[in-house]
Each structure stands twice: as structure tokens, then as C-alpha cells.
Coordinates of C-alpha atoms in Angstrom, one line a residue:
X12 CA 50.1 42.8 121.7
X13 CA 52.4 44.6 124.8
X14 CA 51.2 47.8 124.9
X15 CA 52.6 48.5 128.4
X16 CA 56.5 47.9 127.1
X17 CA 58.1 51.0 126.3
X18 CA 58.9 51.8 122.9
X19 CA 62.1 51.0 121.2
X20 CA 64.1 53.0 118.6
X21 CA 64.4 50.7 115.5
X22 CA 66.5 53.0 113.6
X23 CA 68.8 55.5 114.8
X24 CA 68.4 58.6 112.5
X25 CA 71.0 59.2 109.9
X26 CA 71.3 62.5 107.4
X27 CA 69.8 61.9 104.3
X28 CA 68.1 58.6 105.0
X29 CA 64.3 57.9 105.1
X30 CA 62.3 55.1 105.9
X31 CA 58.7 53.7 106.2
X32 CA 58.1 50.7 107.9
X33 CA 55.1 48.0 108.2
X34 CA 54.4 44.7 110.1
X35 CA 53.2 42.2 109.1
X36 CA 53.5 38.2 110.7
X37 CA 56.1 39.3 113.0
X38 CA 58.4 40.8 110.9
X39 CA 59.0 44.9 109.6
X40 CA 58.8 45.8 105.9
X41 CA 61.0 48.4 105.9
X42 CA 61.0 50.7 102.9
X43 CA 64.4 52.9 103.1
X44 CA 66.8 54.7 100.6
X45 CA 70.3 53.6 102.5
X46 CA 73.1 52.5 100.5
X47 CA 72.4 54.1 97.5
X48 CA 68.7 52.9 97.2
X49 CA 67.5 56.3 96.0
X50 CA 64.3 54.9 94.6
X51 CA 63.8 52.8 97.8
X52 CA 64.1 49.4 98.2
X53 CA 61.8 47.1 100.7
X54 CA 63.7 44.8 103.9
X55 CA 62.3 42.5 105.6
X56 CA 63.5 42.0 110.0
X57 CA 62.5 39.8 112.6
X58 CA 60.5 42.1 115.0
X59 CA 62.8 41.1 117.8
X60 CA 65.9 42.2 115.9
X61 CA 68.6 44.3 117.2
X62 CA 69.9 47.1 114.7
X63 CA 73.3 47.9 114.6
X64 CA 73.7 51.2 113.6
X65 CA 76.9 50.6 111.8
X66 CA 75.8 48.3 108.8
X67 CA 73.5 48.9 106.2
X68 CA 70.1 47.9 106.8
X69 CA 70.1 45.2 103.5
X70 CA 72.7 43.8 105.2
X71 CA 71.0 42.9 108.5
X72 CA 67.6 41.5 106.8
X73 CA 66.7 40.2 103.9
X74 CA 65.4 42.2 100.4
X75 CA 61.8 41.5 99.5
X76 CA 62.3 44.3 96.6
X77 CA 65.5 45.4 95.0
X78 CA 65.9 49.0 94.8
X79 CA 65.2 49.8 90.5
X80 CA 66.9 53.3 89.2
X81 CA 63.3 53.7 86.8
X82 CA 61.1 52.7 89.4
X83 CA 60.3 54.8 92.8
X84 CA 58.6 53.0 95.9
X85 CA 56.1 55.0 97.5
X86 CA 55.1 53.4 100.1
X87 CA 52.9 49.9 101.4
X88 CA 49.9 48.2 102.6
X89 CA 50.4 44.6 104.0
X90 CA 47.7 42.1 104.1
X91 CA 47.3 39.0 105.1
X92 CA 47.2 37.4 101.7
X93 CA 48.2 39.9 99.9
X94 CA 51.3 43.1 99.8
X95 CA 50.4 46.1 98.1
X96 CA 53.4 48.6 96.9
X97 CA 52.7 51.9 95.4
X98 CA 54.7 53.0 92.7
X99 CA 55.6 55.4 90.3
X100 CA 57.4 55.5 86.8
X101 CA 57.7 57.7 83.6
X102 CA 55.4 59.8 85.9
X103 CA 53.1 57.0 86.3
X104 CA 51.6 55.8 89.0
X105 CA 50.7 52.1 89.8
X106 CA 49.6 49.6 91.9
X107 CA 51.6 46.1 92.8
X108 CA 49.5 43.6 94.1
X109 CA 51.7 40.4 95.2
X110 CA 50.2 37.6 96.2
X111 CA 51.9 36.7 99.5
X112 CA 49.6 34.0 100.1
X113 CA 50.9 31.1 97.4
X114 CA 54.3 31.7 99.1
X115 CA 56.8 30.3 101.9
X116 CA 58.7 33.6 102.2
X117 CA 57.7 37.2 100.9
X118 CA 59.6 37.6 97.9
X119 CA 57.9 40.9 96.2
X120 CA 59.5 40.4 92.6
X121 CA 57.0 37.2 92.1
X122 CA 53.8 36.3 92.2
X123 CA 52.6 40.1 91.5
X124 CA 50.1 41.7 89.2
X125 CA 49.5 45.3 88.4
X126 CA 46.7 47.4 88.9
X127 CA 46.8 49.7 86.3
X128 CA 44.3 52.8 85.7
X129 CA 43.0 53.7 82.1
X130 CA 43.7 57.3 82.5
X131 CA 47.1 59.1 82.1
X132 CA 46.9 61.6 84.1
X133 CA 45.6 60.7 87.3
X134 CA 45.8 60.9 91.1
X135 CA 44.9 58.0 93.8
X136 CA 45.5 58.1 97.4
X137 CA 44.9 54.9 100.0
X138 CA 42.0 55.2 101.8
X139 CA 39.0 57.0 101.8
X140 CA 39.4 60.8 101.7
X141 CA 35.8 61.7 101.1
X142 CA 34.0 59.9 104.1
X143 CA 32.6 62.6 105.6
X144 CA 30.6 60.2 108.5
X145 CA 34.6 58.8 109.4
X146 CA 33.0 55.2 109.1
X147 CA 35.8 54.1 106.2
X148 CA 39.8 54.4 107.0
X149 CA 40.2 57.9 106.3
X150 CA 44.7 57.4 105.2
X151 CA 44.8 53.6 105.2
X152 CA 44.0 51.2 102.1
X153 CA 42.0 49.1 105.0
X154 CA 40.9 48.9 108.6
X155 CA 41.1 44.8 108.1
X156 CA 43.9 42.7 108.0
X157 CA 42.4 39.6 106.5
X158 CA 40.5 42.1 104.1
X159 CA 40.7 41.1 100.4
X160 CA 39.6 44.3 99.5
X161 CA 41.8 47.7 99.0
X162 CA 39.9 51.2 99.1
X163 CA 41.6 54.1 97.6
X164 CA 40.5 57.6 96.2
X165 CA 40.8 58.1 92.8
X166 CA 40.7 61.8 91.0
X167 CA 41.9 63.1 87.3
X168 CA 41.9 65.8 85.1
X169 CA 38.1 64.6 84.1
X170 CA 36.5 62.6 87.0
X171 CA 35.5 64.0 90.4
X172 CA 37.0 62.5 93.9
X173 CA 35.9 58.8 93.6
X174 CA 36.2 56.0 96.1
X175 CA 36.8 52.3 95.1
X176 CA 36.6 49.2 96.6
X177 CA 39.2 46.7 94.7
X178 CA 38.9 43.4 95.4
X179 CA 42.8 41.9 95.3
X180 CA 41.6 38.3 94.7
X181 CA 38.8 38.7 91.6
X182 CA 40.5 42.2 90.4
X183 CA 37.5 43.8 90.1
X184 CA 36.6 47.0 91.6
X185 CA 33.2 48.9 92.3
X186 CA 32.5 52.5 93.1
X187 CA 31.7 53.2 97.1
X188 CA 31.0 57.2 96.7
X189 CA 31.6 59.7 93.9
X190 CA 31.5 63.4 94.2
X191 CA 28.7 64.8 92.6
X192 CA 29.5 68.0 90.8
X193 CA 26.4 69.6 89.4
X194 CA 26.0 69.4 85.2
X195 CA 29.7 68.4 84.8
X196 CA 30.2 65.7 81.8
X197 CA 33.6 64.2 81.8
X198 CA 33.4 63.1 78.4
X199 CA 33.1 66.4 76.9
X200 CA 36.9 67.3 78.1
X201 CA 40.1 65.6 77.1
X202 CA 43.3 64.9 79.1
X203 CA 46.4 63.8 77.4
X204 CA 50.1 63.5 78.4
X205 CA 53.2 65.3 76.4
X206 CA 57.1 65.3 77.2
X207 CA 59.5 68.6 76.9
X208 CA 62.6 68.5 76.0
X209 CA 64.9 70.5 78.8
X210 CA 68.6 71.5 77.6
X211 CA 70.7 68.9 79.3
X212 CA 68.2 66.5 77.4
X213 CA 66.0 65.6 80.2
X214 CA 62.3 64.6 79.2
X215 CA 60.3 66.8 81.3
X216 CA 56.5 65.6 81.5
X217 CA 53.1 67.9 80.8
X218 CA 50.2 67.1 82.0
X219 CA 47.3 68.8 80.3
X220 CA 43.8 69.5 80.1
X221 CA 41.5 71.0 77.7
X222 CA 37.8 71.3 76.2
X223 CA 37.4 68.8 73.0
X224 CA 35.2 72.4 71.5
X225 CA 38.8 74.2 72.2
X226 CA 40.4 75.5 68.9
X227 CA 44.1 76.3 69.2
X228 CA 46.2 78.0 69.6
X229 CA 44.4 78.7 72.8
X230 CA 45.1 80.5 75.7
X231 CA 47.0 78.5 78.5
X232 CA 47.9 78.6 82.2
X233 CA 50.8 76.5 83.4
X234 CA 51.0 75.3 86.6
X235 CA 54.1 74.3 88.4
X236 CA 56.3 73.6 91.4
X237 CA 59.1 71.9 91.7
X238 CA 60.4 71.8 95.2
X239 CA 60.8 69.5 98.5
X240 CA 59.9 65.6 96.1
X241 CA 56.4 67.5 96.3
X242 CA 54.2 65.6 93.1
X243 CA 51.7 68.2 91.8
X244 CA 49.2 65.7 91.0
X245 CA 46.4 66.0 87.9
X246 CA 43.7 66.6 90.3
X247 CA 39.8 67.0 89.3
X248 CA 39.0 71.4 90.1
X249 CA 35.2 72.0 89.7
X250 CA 36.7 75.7 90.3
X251 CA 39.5 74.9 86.8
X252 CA 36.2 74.5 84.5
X253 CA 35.3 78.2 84.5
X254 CA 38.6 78.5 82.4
X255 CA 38.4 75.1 80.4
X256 CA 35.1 76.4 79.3
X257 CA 35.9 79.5 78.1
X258 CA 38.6 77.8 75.3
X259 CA 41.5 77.7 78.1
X260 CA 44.4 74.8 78.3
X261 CA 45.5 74.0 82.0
X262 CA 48.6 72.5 81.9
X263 CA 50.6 70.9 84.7
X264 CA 54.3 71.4 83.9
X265 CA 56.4 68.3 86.3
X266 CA 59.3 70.0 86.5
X267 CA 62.9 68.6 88.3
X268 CA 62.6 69.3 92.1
X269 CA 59.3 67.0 92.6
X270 CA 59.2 62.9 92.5
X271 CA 57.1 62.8 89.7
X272 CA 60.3 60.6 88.1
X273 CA 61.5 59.2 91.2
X274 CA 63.8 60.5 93.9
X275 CA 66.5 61.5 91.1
X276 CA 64.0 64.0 89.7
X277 CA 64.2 65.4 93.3
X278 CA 67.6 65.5 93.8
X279 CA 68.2 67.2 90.4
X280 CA 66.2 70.5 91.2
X281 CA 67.5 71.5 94.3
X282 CA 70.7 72.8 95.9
X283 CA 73.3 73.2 93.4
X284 CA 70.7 71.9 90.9
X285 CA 67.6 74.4 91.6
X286 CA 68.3 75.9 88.2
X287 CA 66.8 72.7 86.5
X288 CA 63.8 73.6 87.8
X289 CA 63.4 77.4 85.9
X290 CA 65.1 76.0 82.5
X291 CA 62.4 73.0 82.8
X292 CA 59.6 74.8 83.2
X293 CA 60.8 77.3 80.4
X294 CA 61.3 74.2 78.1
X295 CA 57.4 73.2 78.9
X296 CA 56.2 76.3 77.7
X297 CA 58.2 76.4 74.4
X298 CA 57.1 73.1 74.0
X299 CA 53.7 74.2 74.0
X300 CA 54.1 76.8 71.5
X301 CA 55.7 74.6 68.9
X302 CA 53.2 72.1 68.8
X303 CA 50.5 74.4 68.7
X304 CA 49.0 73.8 71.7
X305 CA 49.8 78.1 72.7
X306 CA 51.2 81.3 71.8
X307 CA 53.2 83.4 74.3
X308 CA 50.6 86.2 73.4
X309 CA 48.2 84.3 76.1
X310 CA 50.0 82.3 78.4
X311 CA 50.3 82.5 81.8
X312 CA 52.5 80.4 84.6
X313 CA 50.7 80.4 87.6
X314 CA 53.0 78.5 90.7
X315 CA 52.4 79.5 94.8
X316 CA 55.6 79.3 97.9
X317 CA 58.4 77.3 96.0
X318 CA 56.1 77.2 92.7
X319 CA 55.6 80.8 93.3
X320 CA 59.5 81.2 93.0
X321 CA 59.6 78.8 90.1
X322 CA 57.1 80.8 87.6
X323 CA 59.2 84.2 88.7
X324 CA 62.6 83.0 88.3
X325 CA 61.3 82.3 84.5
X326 CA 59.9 85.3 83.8
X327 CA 62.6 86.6 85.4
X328 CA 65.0 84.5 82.8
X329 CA 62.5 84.6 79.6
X330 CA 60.3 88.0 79.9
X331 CA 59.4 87.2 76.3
X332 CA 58.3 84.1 76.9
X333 CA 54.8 84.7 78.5
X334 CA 52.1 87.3 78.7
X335 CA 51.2 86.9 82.6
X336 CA 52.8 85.8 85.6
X337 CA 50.6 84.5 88.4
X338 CA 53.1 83.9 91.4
X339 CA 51.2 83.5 95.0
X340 CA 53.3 83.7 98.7
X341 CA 56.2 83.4 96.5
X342 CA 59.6 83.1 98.1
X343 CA 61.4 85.5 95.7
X344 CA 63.7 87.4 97.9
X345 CA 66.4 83.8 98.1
X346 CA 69.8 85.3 98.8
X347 CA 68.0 87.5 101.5
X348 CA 66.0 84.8 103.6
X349 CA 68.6 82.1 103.3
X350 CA 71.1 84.6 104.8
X351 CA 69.7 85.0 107.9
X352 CA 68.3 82.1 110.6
X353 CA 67.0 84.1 112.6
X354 CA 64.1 84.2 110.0
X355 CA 61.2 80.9 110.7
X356 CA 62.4 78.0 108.8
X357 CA 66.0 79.9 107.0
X358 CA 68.0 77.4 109.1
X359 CA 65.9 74.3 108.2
X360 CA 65.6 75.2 104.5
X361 CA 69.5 74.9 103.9
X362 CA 68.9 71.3 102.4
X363 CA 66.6 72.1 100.0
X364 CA 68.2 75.6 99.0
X365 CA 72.0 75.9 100.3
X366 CA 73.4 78.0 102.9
X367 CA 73.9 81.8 101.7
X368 CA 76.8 82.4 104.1
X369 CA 78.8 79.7 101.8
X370 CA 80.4 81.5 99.1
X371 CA 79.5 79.3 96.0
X372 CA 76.3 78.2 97.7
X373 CA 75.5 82.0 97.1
X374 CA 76.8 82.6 93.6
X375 CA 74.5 79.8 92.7
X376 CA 71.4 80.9 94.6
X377 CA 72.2 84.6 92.8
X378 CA 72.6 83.4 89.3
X379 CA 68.4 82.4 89.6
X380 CA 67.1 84.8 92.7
X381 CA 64.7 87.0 91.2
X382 CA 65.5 89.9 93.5
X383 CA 69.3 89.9 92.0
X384 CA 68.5 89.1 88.2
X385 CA 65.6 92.0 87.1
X386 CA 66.7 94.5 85.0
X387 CA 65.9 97.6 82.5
X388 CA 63.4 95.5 79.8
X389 CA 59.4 94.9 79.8
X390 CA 57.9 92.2 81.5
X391 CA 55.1 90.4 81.5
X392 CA 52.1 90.9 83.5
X393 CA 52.2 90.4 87.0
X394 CA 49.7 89.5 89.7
X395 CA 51.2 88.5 93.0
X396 CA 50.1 87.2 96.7
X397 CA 51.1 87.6 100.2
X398 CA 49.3 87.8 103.3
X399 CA 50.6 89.4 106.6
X400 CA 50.1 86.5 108.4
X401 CA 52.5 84.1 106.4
X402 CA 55.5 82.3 108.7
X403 CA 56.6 80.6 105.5
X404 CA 57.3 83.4 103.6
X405 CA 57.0 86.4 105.0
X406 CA 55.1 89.4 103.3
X407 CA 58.1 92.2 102.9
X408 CA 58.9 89.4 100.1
X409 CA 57.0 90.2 97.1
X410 CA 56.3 93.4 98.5
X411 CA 60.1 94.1 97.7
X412 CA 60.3 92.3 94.8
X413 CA 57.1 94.7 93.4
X414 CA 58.5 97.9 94.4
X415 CA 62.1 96.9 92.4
X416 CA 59.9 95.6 89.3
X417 CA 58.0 99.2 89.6
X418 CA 61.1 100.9 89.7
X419 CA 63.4 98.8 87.3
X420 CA 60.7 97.5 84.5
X421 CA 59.7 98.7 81.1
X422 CA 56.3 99.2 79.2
X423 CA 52.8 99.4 80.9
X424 CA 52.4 95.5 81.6
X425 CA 50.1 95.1 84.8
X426 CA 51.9 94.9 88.3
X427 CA 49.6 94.0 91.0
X428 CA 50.2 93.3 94.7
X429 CA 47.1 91.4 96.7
X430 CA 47.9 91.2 100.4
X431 CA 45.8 89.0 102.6
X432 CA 45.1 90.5 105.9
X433 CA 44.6 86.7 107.5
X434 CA 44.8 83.2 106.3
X435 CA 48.8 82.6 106.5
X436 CA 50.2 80.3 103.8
X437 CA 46.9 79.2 102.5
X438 CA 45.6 82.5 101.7
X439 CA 44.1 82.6 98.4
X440 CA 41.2 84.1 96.4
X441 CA 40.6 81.6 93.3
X442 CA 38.5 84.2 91.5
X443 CA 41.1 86.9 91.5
X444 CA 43.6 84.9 90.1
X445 CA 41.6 83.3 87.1
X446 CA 39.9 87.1 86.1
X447 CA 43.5 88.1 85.8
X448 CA 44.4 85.0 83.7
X449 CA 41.6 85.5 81.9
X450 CA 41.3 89.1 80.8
X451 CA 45.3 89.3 80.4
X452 CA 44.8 87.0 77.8
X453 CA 42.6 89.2 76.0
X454 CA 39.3 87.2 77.0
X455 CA 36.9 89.1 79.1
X456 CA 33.6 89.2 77.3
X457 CA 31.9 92.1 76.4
X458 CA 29.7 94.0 78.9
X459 CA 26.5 93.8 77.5
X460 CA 25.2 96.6 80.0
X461 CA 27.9 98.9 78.9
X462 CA 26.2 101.7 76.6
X463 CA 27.8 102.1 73.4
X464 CA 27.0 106.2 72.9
X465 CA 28.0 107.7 76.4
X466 CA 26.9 110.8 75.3
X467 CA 22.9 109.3 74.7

């Protein structure tokens, strides 16, 4: 209500500390990880009050929502007779609806409901991210304060981009627009939700995906990534259904590195921690195999940039372990790139990966970098991605990494090398990628055109 007053600095930055903040009846929500609050905790302040940069920030307002160690804070949506918190848990996400309205002060930890969704493995995101006309709030739960009514997109393993309308007050709910995706039935696919054991004892989740007509073992691709608190989401593919129907398992394997268990998770597979990341993923897949769900004789880890590093670094560690390896714009050449910042983003990468000009910042980042670990044995089939235009990781990459697995491998195992002439990053052909899942794993149908006589 002064828009012609300057702004003002409400926090002054500090290393390793985040925050999100909301307004609502002149005071900030303030959703931070200071002190220790790793899964974040919610403040409440005055708008008028004056931060002092020297205490912690619970100690100069008051806390709405204590900070929980199993329990990770996403972010929030104030209303006027109602706060909405996002959460996650277990790798769960959820919805806290607290009823602001039957209360004197916001106190978060009472008069709340959840929102839960009948699916396990799931993705929802506030607002409307299908309005193609821009009529709806395309990143915000709602364009009205006084709204009773939250709108967020909803997507899973089995249902198509849908947009709901929940009504905080009745808890009911009604569909605003659903992706149509031509003579898809959800019903004839199944979703389910399994843990891996890593070998510190971890529970690692799986996410996976599968025809109900699918008879195992069947072949499998693994996806993964594990890097930056990045959640890879179960997200509907109308693209993933040309491999679901021909008998395949897509599997989504959360290892450390992403938030899918909170903050911790994060913290866990990076740094001196990154090798949590390989080992989980490798636990995932031997998972797999012992209950049934695959054999090593057709599965493939498919990961791109940081998840492109991930499914390396394992083959890297357990060649026996897998029959393919699909590893797009991956960031294999570690010791290299973090070396020198002169490179686009070395310098601003040493949080997540270390510092290569500290000595046991680069044993560490050597006992996993794929470059410094391949040696004299067969391995398994290979298809990687770069493009020339990539800032993020830059081509010479895997173009090194392929000329030392060429030179240093055993066996006849595919090696291939795609490079995109434009497109950066984002580069990607999804066709190329799921022919070479499929016919590694021995299921390209039969050319029907093909004659069987060449000599008639």
C-alpha cells in the first residue's frame, strides 16, 4: 500500500541460510533454516520490524511452526481464513490446511487438517500450470486473498497434468482442466512405492511404474539424480508409455543429494558426502533384482547433467551391475572442471561439489570421478549426450570420457557418442534414447519386411 517507498532489506544474507517469506495482516511469515532448522521452521514479524543481523531470527519473532527433523517445509500460501504449508515426509508430499480463522494468533501446530492424495507416487505444484489462455494464477495457489479455494496441478505415474480447485472450507475438490492424452487408460498401469536398503542403512525410496500385463522379471530403466535438493518427481510422460507398453519397468531411484527426505537427504549427497549418491543408486538396482522386479541382463540407468554423473559413477563402480548406461550432458570429467574457474559455473559449483585445489577435497572427488576410476574390464553399454552449445557442461566432457572408455574397455559392449549441434543443456532426442534402451535389452521386434532367404 506505498509503492513509492524504497525497498528495504529484511534480511541481510548469510552463508548457508535460506528463506521464503509471506505477508499476511501486517505481519511476514518467514520460512528459514537458521539456527539449525534444517527442515525449516516458519516466524512470524511485525512488518515494521527492524532485523538485527546478530540474533537468530526465532529470537526476534515469534514461531508459528517448530522446525521437525522428519518433516521438511516447502513453502506457503496465506489466506485470509486459512494458511496453507506444503510439506514433505518419508518422500511424501502433503498439504497443511490451518484454519487461521477460529484463532486470536496464528499458531500453525493447531487447528490444521491435511490434505492428503490417494496416490503414492505423485507430483502437485500451486497454481495452474496448464492455463494456456493465462486467465488462472500460473505459480500461485490463488490470485484472491479472501479465496476459500486453493488451485494446484496435480500429475503421477498414471494421471495426465490435472488442475484442481480445493475448497479449504468443505474439503472438497473438483477438476478445472485435465490433459487429454489420446487412448491412454490409467487404470490399466500400476504405480507402487518400494525402499532400498543403502550400506550405511539408509532407506533409499523407489518410485516405480509398470503395465499390470507386465510379467517379470522385466526389463527396467532407472532414472535418477541426486544433486543441488533437486526432487525428481513421479511425473505423468505420454512419451514413457512406448516403453511401459512393450513390458518395460520405469523406476525412479531418490537417491541422497535431492530433498525427497528433507534437507538432510540433501546435505548427505554432496561434498564430502557425494559418494552416497552412486552407492544409493547401486543399492536401488540390487534391490530390484532381488525382489524380482529385474535382472541385470536388461536394465538400464538413464540420469542427465548431475544425474548424468550419477548413473556413470555406478557403472563406473558396478560394471556388472547393468546392461546399459544412458548418461545425457553428463558432468563426468569432476577433478578436471572443478580445478579450474575459469570454466562457466567451476567457481559457483564449489558448494555442491568441493574445491579441487584442496587436497582432501580432491582425493574425495577422485575416489568417485569417472574419468580417474575406469579401468581394463567390460562395461556395459553406453549411449551418451552432449551438444556443442552446453555452458553447463561443456562438450570435450563425455567426448573425453568416450575416447578413454574406447581405449581402456573390454568386450564389444556399444559406445555411442550423440552430439547436438544446438539446443545447450536441454538438448535431447527422446526417441534415440528409448531405441537404445529398448534394443540393448534384447527387445526390438522382428522386421517383418526383412526377407528371410537373401539369396531368393
Amino acid at each position: 500500500d506505498r509503492p513509492m517507498e524504497r525497498p528495504r532489506r529484511l534480511f541481510a544474507r548469510k552463508p548457508h541460510v535460506m528463506y521464503w517469506v509471506e505477508h499476511r495482516n501486517g505481519f511476514f511469515y518467514v520460512g528459514t533454516n537458521d539456527a539449525g532448522a534444517f527442515n525449516f521452521e516458519i516466524i512470524e514479524l511485525p512488518v515494521d520490524v527492524v532485523i538485527s543481523d546478530d540474533l537468530p531470527h526465532a529470537q526476534q519473532g515469534r514461531v508459528v511452526l517448530r522446525h521437525s527433523e522428519s518433516i521438511y517445509r516447502i513453502n506457503a500460501d496465506p489466506f485470509e481464513n486459512y494458511f496453507v504449508v506444503y510439506e514433505q515426509s518419508d518422500c511424501h508430499r502433503r498439504i497443511r490446511v490451518v484454519e487461521v480463522h477460529r484463532q486470536q494468533q496464528v499458531d500453525l501446530e493447531r487447528d490444521y487438517y491435511y490434505h492428503e492424495f490417494s496416490e503414492t507416487c505423485f507430483s502437485f505444484t500451486p497454481g495452474n500450470l496448464d492455463d494456456p489462455f493465462g486467465t488462472m494464477c500460473r505459480d500461485k495457489s490463488h490470485c484472491d486473498y479472501s479465496s476459500d479455494v486453493l488451485t494446484y496441478t496435480y500429475t503421477s505415474f498414471t494421471q495426465p497434468k490435472t488442475v484442481y480447485e480445493f475448497d479449504l472450507k468443505t474439503r472438497s475438490q473438483k477438476v478445472v482442466y485435465r490433459r487429454h492424452v489420446h487412448g491412454f487408460d490409467g487404470s490399466a498401469y500400476e504405480s507402487k512405492r518400494l525402499f532400498a536398503e543403502a550400506a550405511d542403512g539408509a532407506r533409499v525410496p523407489i518410485s516405480l511404474v509398470y503395465k499390470k500385463t507386465t510379467q517379470f522379471p522385466a526389463p527396467a530403466v532407472i532414472a535418477g539424480y541426486g544433486g543441488y535438493g533437486v526432487m525428481k518427481e513421479a511425473r505423468f510422460s505420454s512419451y514413457r508409455l512406448s516403453l511401459l507398453n512393450r513390458g518395460f519397468v520405469h523406476a525412479i531411484a531418490h537417491v541422497r543429494g535431492g530433498s525427497e527426505q528433507g534437507r538432510s537427504w540433501y546435505d548427505s549427497g554432496k561434498l564430502m558426502h557425494k559418494r552416497n549418491s552412486f552407492t544409493d543408486l547401486i543399492a536401488c538396482a540390487e534391490h530390484l533384482i532381488a525382489v524380482g522386479v529385474t535382472e541385470p541382463s536388461c536394465l538400464t540407468i538413464r540420469g542427465r547433467s548431475a544425474g548424468g554423473l550419477l548413473v556413470t559413477a555406478a557403472a563406473v563402480m558396478r560394471p556388472d551391475l547393468f546392461k546399459s548406461v544412458i548418461s545425457e550432458v553428463p558432468f563426468v570429467d569432476v577433478i578436471v572442471s572443478m580445478s579450474d574457474p575459469t570454466i562457466p559455473w567451476t567457481a559457483y559449483e564449489y558448494d555442491e561439489w568441493g574445491n579441487a585445489n584442496v587436497e582432501d577435497q580432491y582425493e574425495y572427488m577422485r575416489s568417485y570421478c569417472p574419468m580417474s576410476n575406469l579401468k581394463e574390464t567390460e562395461y556395459p553399454n553406453f549411449l551418451l549426450t552432449t551438444s556443442l552449445t552446453d555452458t553447463r557442461v561443456q562438450f570435450w566432457e563425455p567426448a573425453k570420457f568416450v575416447a578413454k572408455l574406447r581405449a581402456t574397455r573390454r568386450g564389444s559392449n556399444l559406445l555411442l557418442l550423440k552430439t547436438y549441434l544446438e539446443g545447450g543443456h536441454f538438448a535431447r532426442v527422446r526417441s534415440l534414447m528409448y531405441a537404445f534402451a529398448i534394443a540393448t535389452a534384447g527387445r526390438l521386434p522382428r522386421n517383418p519386411l526383412a526377407r528371410n532367404n537373401l539369396s531368393s
